[in-house]
Short mmCIF file of C-alpha atoms in Angstrom, two decimals:
data_model
loop_
_atom_site.label_atom_id
_atom_site.label_comp_id
_atom_site.label_asym_id
_atom_site.label_seq_id
_atom_site.Cartn_x
_atom_site.Cartn_y
_atom_site.Cartn_z
CA UNK A 168 -9.64 28.48 19.24
CA UNK A 169 -10.05 30.98 16.57
CA UNK A 170 -8.62 30.85 13.07
CA UNK A 171 -5.57 33.11 13.87
CA UNK A 172 -4.74 30.73 16.77
CA UNK A 173 -5.15 27.74 14.69
CA UNK A 174 -2.80 29.08 11.97
CA UNK A 175 -0.26 30.12 14.65
CA UNK A 176 -0.29 26.63 16.26
CA UNK A 177 -0.58 24.60 12.99
CA UNK A 178 0.87 26.44 10.03
CA UNK A 179 0.77 23.43 7.81
CA UNK A 180 -2.38 21.53 7.45
CA UNK A 181 -2.24 17.90 6.47
CA UNK A 182 -6.06 17.23 6.64
CA UNK A 183 -8.76 19.25 5.07
CA UNK A 184 -12.35 19.47 6.05
CA UNK A 185 -15.19 19.08 3.80
CA UNK A 186 -16.11 22.25 1.84
CA UNK A 187 -18.46 24.52 3.66
CA UNK A 188 -17.85 22.93 7.04
CA UNK A 189 -16.16 25.92 8.79
CA UNK A 190 -19.44 27.16 10.29
CA UNK A 191 -19.95 23.85 11.99
CA UNK A 192 -16.30 23.66 13.17
CA UNK A 193 -16.69 27.04 14.75
CA UNK A 194 -19.77 25.74 16.63
CA UNK A 195 -18.46 22.60 18.01
CA UNK A 196 -14.76 22.83 17.33
CA UNK A 197 -12.44 20.71 15.15
CA UNK A 198 -13.14 17.11 16.16
CA UNK A 199 -11.49 13.90 15.57
CA UNK A 200 -13.22 11.25 13.45
CA UNK A 201 -13.63 9.28 16.66
CA UNK A 202 -15.36 12.20 18.38
CA UNK A 203 -17.65 12.71 15.44
CA UNK A 204 -18.63 9.07 15.41
CA UNK A 205 -19.24 9.01 19.09
CA UNK A 206 -21.41 12.11 18.98
CA UNK A 207 -23.52 10.93 15.92
CA UNK A 208 -24.03 7.27 17.14
CA UNK A 209 -24.29 5.50 13.82
CA UNK A 210 -25.00 1.74 13.80
CA UNK A 211 -22.33 -0.65 14.93
CA UNK A 212 -21.69 -1.64 11.25
CA UNK A 213 -21.16 1.99 10.03
CA UNK A 214 -18.94 2.91 13.15
CA UNK A 215 -16.76 -0.18 12.34
CA UNK A 216 -16.52 0.91 8.62
CA UNK A 217 -15.47 4.47 9.56
CA UNK A 218 -13.02 3.55 12.36
CA UNK A 219 -11.69 0.25 11.06
CA UNK A 220 -8.89 1.42 8.88
CA UNK A 221 -8.37 3.61 5.84
CA UNK A 222 -11.61 4.87 4.59
CA UNK A 223 -12.33 4.37 0.89
CA UNK A 224 -15.46 6.37 0.80
CA UNK A 225 -16.91 9.43 2.69
CA UNK A 226 -19.67 9.05 5.17
CA UNK A 227 -22.42 11.59 6.04
CA UNK A 228 -23.72 11.28 9.61
CA UNK A 229 -26.40 13.30 11.51
CA UNK A 230 -24.80 15.30 14.32
CA UNK A 231 -27.18 16.29 17.24
CA UNK A 232 -25.96 19.85 17.43
CA UNK A 233 -25.03 20.90 13.92
CA UNK A 234 -26.80 18.52 11.60
CA UNK A 235 -25.18 16.67 8.81
CA UNK A 236 -21.39 16.18 9.06
CA UNK A 237 -19.17 14.50 6.53
CA UNK A 238 -16.40 12.15 7.41
CA UNK A 239 -14.18 12.19 4.41
CA UNK A 240 -12.57 9.38 2.66
CA UNK A 241 -8.79 8.77 2.95
CA UNK A 242 -8.01 7.55 -0.56
CA UNK A 243 -5.44 10.24 -1.24
CA UNK A 244 -3.18 8.88 1.78
CA UNK A 245 -0.17 6.81 0.78
CA UNK A 246 0.60 4.68 3.66
CA UNK A 247 4.17 4.09 2.62
CA UNK A 248 4.74 7.84 2.63
CA UNK A 249 2.76 8.51 5.83
CA UNK A 250 4.08 5.72 8.16
CA UNK A 251 7.67 7.05 8.49
CA UNK A 252 6.51 10.48 9.25
CA UNK A 253 4.30 9.75 12.15
CA UNK A 254 5.59 10.70 15.49
CA UNK A 255 4.06 9.90 18.95
CA UNK A 256 0.90 8.45 17.14
CA UNK A 257 0.30 5.00 15.66
CA UNK A 258 -1.06 4.59 12.19
CA UNK A 259 -4.45 3.46 13.57
CA UNK A 260 -4.62 6.52 15.90
CA UNK A 261 -3.99 8.70 12.94
CA UNK A 262 -6.60 7.21 10.86
CA UNK A 263 -9.26 7.80 13.47
#
Protein backbone atom coordinates (compact mmCIF):
# COMPACT_ATOMS: atom_id res chain seq x y z
CA UNK A 1 0.00 0.00 0.00
CA UNK A 2 1.40 3.41 -0.90
CA UNK A 3 0.72 6.65 0.98
CA UNK A 4 -2.13 7.71 -1.35
CA UNK A 5 -3.88 4.37 -0.86
CA UNK A 6 -3.39 4.60 2.90
CA UNK A 7 -4.95 8.05 3.00
CA UNK A 8 -7.84 6.95 0.77
CA UNK A 9 -8.60 3.95 3.00
CA UNK A 10 -7.87 5.64 6.35
CA UNK A 11 -8.42 9.40 6.10
CA UNK A 12 -8.33 9.77 9.89
CA UNK A 13 -5.38 8.43 11.87
CA UNK A 14 -5.76 7.52 15.50
CA UNK A 15 -2.24 6.17 15.92
CA UNK A 16 1.00 7.82 15.01
CA UNK A 17 4.34 6.17 14.37
CA UNK A 18 7.63 7.27 15.84
CA UNK A 19 9.15 10.28 14.06
CA UNK A 20 11.39 9.18 11.18
CA UNK A 21 9.88 5.70 10.86
CA UNK A 22 8.27 6.10 7.42
CA UNK A 23 11.26 4.57 5.59
CA UNK A 24 11.03 1.42 7.71
CA UNK A 25 7.24 1.28 7.31
CA UNK A 26 7.68 1.45 3.54
CA UNK A 27 10.14 -1.46 3.72
CA UNK A 28 8.16 -3.89 5.87
CA UNK A 29 4.68 -2.35 5.95
CA UNK A 30 2.71 -0.88 8.81
CA UNK A 31 2.79 -3.63 11.43
CA UNK A 32 0.78 -4.21 14.54
CA UNK A 33 2.56 -4.21 17.86
CA UNK A 34 2.07 -7.97 18.03
CA UNK A 35 3.71 -8.41 14.60
CA UNK A 36 6.69 -6.25 15.58
CA UNK A 37 7.17 -8.10 18.86
CA UNK A 38 6.97 -11.46 17.06
CA UNK A 39 9.58 -10.36 14.50
CA UNK A 40 11.95 -8.87 17.08
CA UNK A 41 11.84 -11.80 19.54
CA UNK A 42 12.41 -9.90 22.79
CA UNK A 43 12.74 -11.73 26.10
CA UNK A 44 9.55 -13.20 27.57
CA UNK A 45 9.58 -10.48 30.23
CA UNK A 46 9.79 -7.61 27.70
CA UNK A 47 7.20 -9.30 25.49
CA UNK A 48 4.77 -9.48 28.43
CA UNK A 49 5.41 -5.83 29.33
CA UNK A 50 4.72 -4.68 25.77
CA UNK A 51 1.66 -6.84 25.11
CA UNK A 52 0.23 -7.06 28.61
CA UNK A 53 -1.90 -3.92 28.63
CA UNK A 54 -1.59 -0.17 28.19
CA UNK A 55 2.09 0.69 27.76
CA UNK A 56 3.36 3.40 30.10
CA UNK A 57 6.77 3.61 28.38
CA UNK A 58 8.16 3.17 24.86
CA UNK A 59 10.32 0.21 23.90
CA UNK A 60 13.10 0.04 21.33
CA UNK A 61 13.61 -3.39 19.78
CA UNK A 62 15.96 -4.79 17.15
CA UNK A 63 14.11 -5.86 14.00
CA UNK A 64 15.93 -8.40 11.77
CA UNK A 65 15.19 -6.49 8.54
CA UNK A 66 15.15 -2.79 9.41
CA UNK A 67 17.16 -2.47 12.62
CA UNK A 68 15.81 -0.52 15.55
CA UNK A 69 12.06 -0.06 15.85
CA UNK A 70 10.21 1.81 18.55
CA UNK A 71 6.98 0.61 20.07
CA UNK A 72 5.54 3.74 21.56
CA UNK A 73 3.90 4.24 24.90
CA UNK A 74 0.14 4.55 25.09
CA UNK A 75 -0.04 7.10 27.88
CA UNK A 76 -2.17 9.58 25.91
CA UNK A 77 -4.98 7.02 25.62
CA UNK A 78 -7.94 7.71 27.84
CA UNK A 79 -9.59 4.33 28.32
CA UNK A 80 -12.93 5.83 29.35
CA UNK A 81 -13.05 7.69 26.01
CA UNK A 82 -11.66 4.85 23.92
CA UNK A 83 -13.73 1.91 25.12
CA UNK A 84 -17.15 3.13 23.88
CA UNK A 85 -15.76 3.91 20.43
CA UNK A 86 -14.32 0.47 19.68
CA UNK A 87 -16.21 -1.59 17.12
CA UNK A 88 -15.45 -5.19 16.17
CA UNK A 89 -12.33 -5.20 18.36
CA UNK A 90 -11.73 -5.68 22.05
CA UNK A 91 -9.72 -3.27 24.15
CA UNK A 92 -6.95 -5.86 24.54
CA UNK A 93 -6.82 -6.39 20.77
CA UNK A 94 -6.64 -2.63 20.21
CA UNK A 95 -3.77 -2.22 22.66
CA UNK A 96 -1.71 -4.88 20.86
